[in-house]
Tab-separated table of C-alpha atoms in Angstrom:
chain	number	residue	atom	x	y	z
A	1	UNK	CA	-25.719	-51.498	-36.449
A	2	UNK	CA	-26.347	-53.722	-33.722
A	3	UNK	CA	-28.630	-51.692	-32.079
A	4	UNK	CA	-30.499	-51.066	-34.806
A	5	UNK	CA	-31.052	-54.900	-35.719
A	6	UNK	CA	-32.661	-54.843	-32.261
A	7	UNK	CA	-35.370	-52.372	-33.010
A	8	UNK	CA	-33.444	-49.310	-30.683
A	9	UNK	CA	-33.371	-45.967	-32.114
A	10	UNK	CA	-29.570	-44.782	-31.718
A	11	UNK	CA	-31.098	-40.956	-32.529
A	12	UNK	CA	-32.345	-40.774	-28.937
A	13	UNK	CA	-29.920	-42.656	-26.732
A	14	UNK	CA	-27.221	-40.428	-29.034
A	15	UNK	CA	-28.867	-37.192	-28.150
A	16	UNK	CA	-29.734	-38.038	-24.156
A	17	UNK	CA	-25.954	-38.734	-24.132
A	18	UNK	CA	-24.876	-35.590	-25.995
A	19	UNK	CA	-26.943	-33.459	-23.473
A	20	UNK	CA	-25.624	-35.289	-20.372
A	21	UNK	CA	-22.167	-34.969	-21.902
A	22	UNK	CA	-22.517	-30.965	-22.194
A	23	UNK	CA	-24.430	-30.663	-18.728
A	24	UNK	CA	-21.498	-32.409	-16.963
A	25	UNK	CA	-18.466	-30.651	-19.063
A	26	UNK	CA	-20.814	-27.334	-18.058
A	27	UNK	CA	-20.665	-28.963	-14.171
A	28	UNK	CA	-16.848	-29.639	-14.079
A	29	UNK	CA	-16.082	-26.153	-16.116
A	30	UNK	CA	-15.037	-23.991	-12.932
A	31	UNK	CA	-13.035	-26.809	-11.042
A	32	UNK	CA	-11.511	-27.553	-14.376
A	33	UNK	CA	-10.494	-24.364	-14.510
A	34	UNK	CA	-9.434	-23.932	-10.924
A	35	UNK	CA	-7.559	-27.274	-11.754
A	36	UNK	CA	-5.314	-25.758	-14.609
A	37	UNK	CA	-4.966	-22.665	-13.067
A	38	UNK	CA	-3.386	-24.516	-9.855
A	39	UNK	CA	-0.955	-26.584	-11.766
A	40	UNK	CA	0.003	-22.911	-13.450
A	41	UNK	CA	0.555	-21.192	-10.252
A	42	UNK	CA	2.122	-24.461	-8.793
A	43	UNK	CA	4.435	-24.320	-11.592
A	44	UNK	CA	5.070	-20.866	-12.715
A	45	UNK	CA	4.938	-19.934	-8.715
A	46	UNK	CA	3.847	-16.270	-8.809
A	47	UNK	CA	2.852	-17.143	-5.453
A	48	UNK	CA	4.544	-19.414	-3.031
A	49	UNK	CA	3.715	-20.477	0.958
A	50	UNK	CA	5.127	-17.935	3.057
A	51	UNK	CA	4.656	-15.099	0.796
A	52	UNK	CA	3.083	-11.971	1.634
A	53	UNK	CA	1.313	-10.675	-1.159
A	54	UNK	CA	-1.564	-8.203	-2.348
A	55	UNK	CA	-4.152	-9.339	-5.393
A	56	UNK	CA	-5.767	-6.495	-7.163
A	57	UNK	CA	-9.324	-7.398	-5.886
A	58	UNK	CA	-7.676	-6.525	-2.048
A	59	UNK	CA	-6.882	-9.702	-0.418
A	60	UNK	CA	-3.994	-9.158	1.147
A	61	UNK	CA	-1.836	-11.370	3.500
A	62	UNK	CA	0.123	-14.133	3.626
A	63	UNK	CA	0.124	-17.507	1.358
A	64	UNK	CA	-0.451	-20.504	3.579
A	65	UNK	CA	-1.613	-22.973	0.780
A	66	UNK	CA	-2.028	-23.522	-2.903
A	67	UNK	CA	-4.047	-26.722	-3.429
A	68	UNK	CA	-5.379	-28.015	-6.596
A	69	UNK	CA	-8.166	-25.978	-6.310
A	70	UNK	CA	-7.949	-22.907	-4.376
A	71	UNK	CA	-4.952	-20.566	-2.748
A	72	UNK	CA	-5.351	-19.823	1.186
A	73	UNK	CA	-4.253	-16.765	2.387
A	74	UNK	CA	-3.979	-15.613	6.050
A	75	UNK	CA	-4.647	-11.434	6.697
A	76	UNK	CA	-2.840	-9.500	9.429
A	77	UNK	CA	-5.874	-9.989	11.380
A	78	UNK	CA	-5.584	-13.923	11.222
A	79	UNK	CA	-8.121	-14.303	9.297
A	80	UNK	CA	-8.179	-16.901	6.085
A	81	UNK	CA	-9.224	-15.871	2.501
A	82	UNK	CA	-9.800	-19.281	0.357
A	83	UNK	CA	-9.645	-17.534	-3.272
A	84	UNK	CA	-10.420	-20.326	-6.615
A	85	UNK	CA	-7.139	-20.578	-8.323
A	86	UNK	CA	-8.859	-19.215	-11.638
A	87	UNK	CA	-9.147	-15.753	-9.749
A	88	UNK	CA	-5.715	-15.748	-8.422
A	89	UNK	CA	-4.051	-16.716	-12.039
A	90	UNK	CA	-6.367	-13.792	-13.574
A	91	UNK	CA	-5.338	-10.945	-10.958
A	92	UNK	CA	-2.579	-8.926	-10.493
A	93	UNK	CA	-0.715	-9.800	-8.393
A	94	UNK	CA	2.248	-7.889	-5.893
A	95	UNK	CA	3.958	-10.462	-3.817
A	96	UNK	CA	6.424	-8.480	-1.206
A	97	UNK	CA	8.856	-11.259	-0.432
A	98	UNK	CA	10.092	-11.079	-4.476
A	99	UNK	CA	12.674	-10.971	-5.369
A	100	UNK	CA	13.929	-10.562	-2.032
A	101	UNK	CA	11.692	-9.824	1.469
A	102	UNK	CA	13.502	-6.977	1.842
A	103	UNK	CA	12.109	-3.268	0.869
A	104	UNK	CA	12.679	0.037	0.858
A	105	UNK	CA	10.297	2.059	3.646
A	106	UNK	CA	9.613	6.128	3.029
A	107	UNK	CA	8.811	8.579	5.856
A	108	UNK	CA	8.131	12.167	4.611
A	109	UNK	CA	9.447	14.153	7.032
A	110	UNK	CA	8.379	18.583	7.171
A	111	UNK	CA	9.872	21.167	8.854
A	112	UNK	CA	9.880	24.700	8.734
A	113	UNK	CA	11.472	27.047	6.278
A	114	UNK	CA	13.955	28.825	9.096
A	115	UNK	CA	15.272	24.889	9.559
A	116	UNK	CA	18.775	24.002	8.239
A	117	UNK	CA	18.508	21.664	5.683
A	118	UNK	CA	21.737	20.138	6.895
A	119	UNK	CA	20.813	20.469	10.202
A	120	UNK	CA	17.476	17.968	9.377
A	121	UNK	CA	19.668	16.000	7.113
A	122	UNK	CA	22.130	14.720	9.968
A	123	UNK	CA	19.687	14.363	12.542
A	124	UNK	CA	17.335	12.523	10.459
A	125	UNK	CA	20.443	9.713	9.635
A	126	UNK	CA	21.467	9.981	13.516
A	127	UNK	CA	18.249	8.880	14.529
A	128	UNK	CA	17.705	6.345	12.264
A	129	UNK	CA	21.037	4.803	12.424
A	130	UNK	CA	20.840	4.513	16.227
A	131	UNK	CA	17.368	3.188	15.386
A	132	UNK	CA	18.925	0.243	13.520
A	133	UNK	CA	20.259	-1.913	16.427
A	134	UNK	CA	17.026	-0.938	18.819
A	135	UNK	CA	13.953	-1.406	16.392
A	136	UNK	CA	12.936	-4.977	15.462
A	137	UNK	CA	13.076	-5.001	11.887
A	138	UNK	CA	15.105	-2.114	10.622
A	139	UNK	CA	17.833	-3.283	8.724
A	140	UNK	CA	21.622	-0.961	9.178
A	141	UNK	CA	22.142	-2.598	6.100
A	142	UNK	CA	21.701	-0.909	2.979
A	143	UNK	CA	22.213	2.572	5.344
A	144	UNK	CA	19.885	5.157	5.727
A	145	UNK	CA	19.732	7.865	3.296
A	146	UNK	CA	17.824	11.482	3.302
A	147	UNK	CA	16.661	13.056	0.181
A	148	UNK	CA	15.422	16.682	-0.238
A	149	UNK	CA	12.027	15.660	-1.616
A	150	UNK	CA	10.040	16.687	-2.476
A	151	UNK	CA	11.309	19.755	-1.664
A	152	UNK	CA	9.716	22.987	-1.164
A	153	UNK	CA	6.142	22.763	0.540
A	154	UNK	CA	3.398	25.020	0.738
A	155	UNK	CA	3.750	25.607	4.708
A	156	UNK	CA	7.516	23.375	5.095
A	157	UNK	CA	10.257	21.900	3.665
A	158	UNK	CA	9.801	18.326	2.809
A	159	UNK	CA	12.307	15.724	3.331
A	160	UNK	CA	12.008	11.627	2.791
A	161	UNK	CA	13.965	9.596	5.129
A	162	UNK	CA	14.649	6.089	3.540
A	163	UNK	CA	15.587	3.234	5.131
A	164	UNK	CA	15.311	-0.315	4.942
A	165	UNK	CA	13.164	-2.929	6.796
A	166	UNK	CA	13.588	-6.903	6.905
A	167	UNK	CA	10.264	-7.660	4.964
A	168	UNK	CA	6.770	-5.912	4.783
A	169	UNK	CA	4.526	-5.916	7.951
A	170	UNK	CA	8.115	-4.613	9.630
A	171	UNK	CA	7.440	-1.348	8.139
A	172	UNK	CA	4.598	-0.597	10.890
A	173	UNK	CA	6.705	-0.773	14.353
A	174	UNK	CA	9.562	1.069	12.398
A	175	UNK	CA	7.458	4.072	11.261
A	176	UNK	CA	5.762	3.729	14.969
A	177	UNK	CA	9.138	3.756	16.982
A	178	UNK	CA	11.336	6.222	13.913
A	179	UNK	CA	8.373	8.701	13.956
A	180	UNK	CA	8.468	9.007	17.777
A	181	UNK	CA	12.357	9.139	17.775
A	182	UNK	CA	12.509	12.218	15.338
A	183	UNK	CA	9.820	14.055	17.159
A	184	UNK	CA	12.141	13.662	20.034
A	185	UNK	CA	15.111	14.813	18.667
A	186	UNK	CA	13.285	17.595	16.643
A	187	UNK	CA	11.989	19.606	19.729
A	188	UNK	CA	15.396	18.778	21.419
A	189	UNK	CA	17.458	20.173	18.339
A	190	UNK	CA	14.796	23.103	17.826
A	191	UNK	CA	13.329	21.966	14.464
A	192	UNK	CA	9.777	22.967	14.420
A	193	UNK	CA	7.172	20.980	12.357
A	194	UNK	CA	4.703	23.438	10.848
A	195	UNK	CA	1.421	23.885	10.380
A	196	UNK	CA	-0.508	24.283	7.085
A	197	UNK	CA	-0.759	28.479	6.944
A	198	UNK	CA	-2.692	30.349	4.782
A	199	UNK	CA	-3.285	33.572	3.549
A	200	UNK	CA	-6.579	34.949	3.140
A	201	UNK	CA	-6.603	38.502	1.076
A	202	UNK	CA	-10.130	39.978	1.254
A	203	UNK	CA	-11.067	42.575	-0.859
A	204	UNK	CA	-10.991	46.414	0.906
A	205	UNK	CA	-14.334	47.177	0.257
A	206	UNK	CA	-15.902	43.629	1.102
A	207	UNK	CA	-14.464	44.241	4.497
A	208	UNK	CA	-16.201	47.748	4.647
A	209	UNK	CA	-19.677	46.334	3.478
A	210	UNK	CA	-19.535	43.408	6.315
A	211	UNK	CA	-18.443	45.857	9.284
A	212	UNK	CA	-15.669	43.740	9.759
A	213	UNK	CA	-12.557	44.638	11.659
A	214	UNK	CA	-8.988	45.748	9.114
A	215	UNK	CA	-5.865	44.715	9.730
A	216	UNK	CA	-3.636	46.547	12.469
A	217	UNK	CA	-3.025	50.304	10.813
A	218	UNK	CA	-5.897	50.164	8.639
A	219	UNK	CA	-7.776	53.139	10.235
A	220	UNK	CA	-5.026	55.097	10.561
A	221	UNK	CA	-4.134	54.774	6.937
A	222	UNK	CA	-7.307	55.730	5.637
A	223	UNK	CA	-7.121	59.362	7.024
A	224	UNK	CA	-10.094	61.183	9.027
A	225	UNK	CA	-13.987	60.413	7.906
A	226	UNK	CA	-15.898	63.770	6.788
C-alpha cells in the first residue's frame, strides 16, 4: 500500500480509528435511538398533539410536541414533562382521546337497605339528565343509565350511575356538580346514605371478667346472684 511505501504503519492509524469509530457510535447511541423511536411514534402515532394520555412510568397530561428527539407533555398543573422518545416508544401507553375523546364516567352511588331500588333508580337518571344541559361537559348523548352494582353492600345497597362526559379532565366538575346534585335530591326524596355498621359479638364471660356493662336485659336474664 501506499502508506506503507512511505514507512507509516497502517496497524496503528487502523486501530486509533476503530476506537474513535466505537467511542462516537457509543456517543450517538441514545439520540440514535431517540431518533428512530421519533420517526416510529411520528409514524405509527400512538401519540398525537392534543392528546391526553397516561405512560406507565406516571406522566400524565397532554401531548404538546413530538420532535425528533423527545415528546413534550403538559400536566393538569401546567407543568411540561420532556420524556426521550426511546422511553415513550418502550412504555405503555393509555391515550384518552382514542378512539374517540369521549368516555364513559362511573359514580358508585350507596344507600340504605329500607331504600327503593326503583325509587334510587329514577332519581339517579332525573338528576343526571337535568344535569346534562347545566354541567359543562356532560354529554345527554349516549343517556344516562343506572345499574344495580355491585349490588348488595356490607352497610348499603350499591348502585353505579353511568354517564358520559366530552373527554377526560371533564370527568372532575361532573362528579363535583352530579355528586352535590344527588345529595340534594337524596335528603329531599328521603334516601339515606349509610354508614359502615358493625357488629361486635363479645364473648359472655369476657364481658364478666372485664366488669363491663351487658346489653339491655342482660341482668335480668341471668336470674338472682346467691
Amino acid at each position: 500500500m501506499a502508506l506503507s511505501q512511505l514507512n507509516v504503519e497502517i496497524t496503528p492509524l487502523l486501530t486509533t480509528l476503530g476506537v474513535a469509530g466505537l467511542a462516537t457510535a457509543l456517543a450517538l447511541q441514545d439520540t440514535l435511538a431517540n431518533f428512530f423511536a421519533g420517526l416510529y411514534l411520528l409514524a405509527d402515532r400512538p401519540v398525537r398533539v392534543g392528546d391526553y394520555v397516561k405512560l406507565d412510568g406516571g406522566a400524565e397530561g397532554y401531548v404538546v410536541g413530538v420532535g425528533w428527539r423527545s415528546t413534550k407533555i403538559r400536566q393538569l398543573a401546567n407543568n411540561v414533562i420532556v420524556i426521550p422518545n426511546q422511553k415513550v416508544a418502550q412504555s405503555t401507553i393509555t391515550n384518552y382521546h382514542l378512539p374517540e375523546p369521549r368516555m364513559s364516567l362511573l359514580i358508585p352511588v350507596s344507600v340504605s337497605y329500607d331504600a327503593d331500588p326503583d325509587h334510587v333508580e329514577r332519581v339517579l337518571l332525573e338528576e343526571a339528565t337535568q344535569a346534562a344541559g347545566q354541567v359543562q361537559g356532560l354529554l345527554a348523548e349516549p343517556p344516562p343509565m343506572v345499574r344495580f352494582i355491585p349490588g348488595f353492600g356490607d352497610s348499603a345497597l350499591e348502585f353505579t350511575l353511568i354517564c358520559q362526559v366530552r373527554e377526560f379532565v371533564d370527568q372532575y366538575l361532573v362528579q363535583h356538580e352530579l355528586r352535590k346534585r344527588i345529595l340534594r335530591r337524596f335528603r329531599a326524596e328521603g334516601l339515606e346514605i349509610p354508614f359502615p355498621q358493625r357488629t361486635l359479638h363479645l364473648d359472655p364471660r369476657l364481658v364478666e371478667d372485664l366488669h363491663l356493662p351487658g346489653p339491655p336485659g342482660s341482668a335480668a336474664r341471668a336470674g338472682p346472684q346467691t
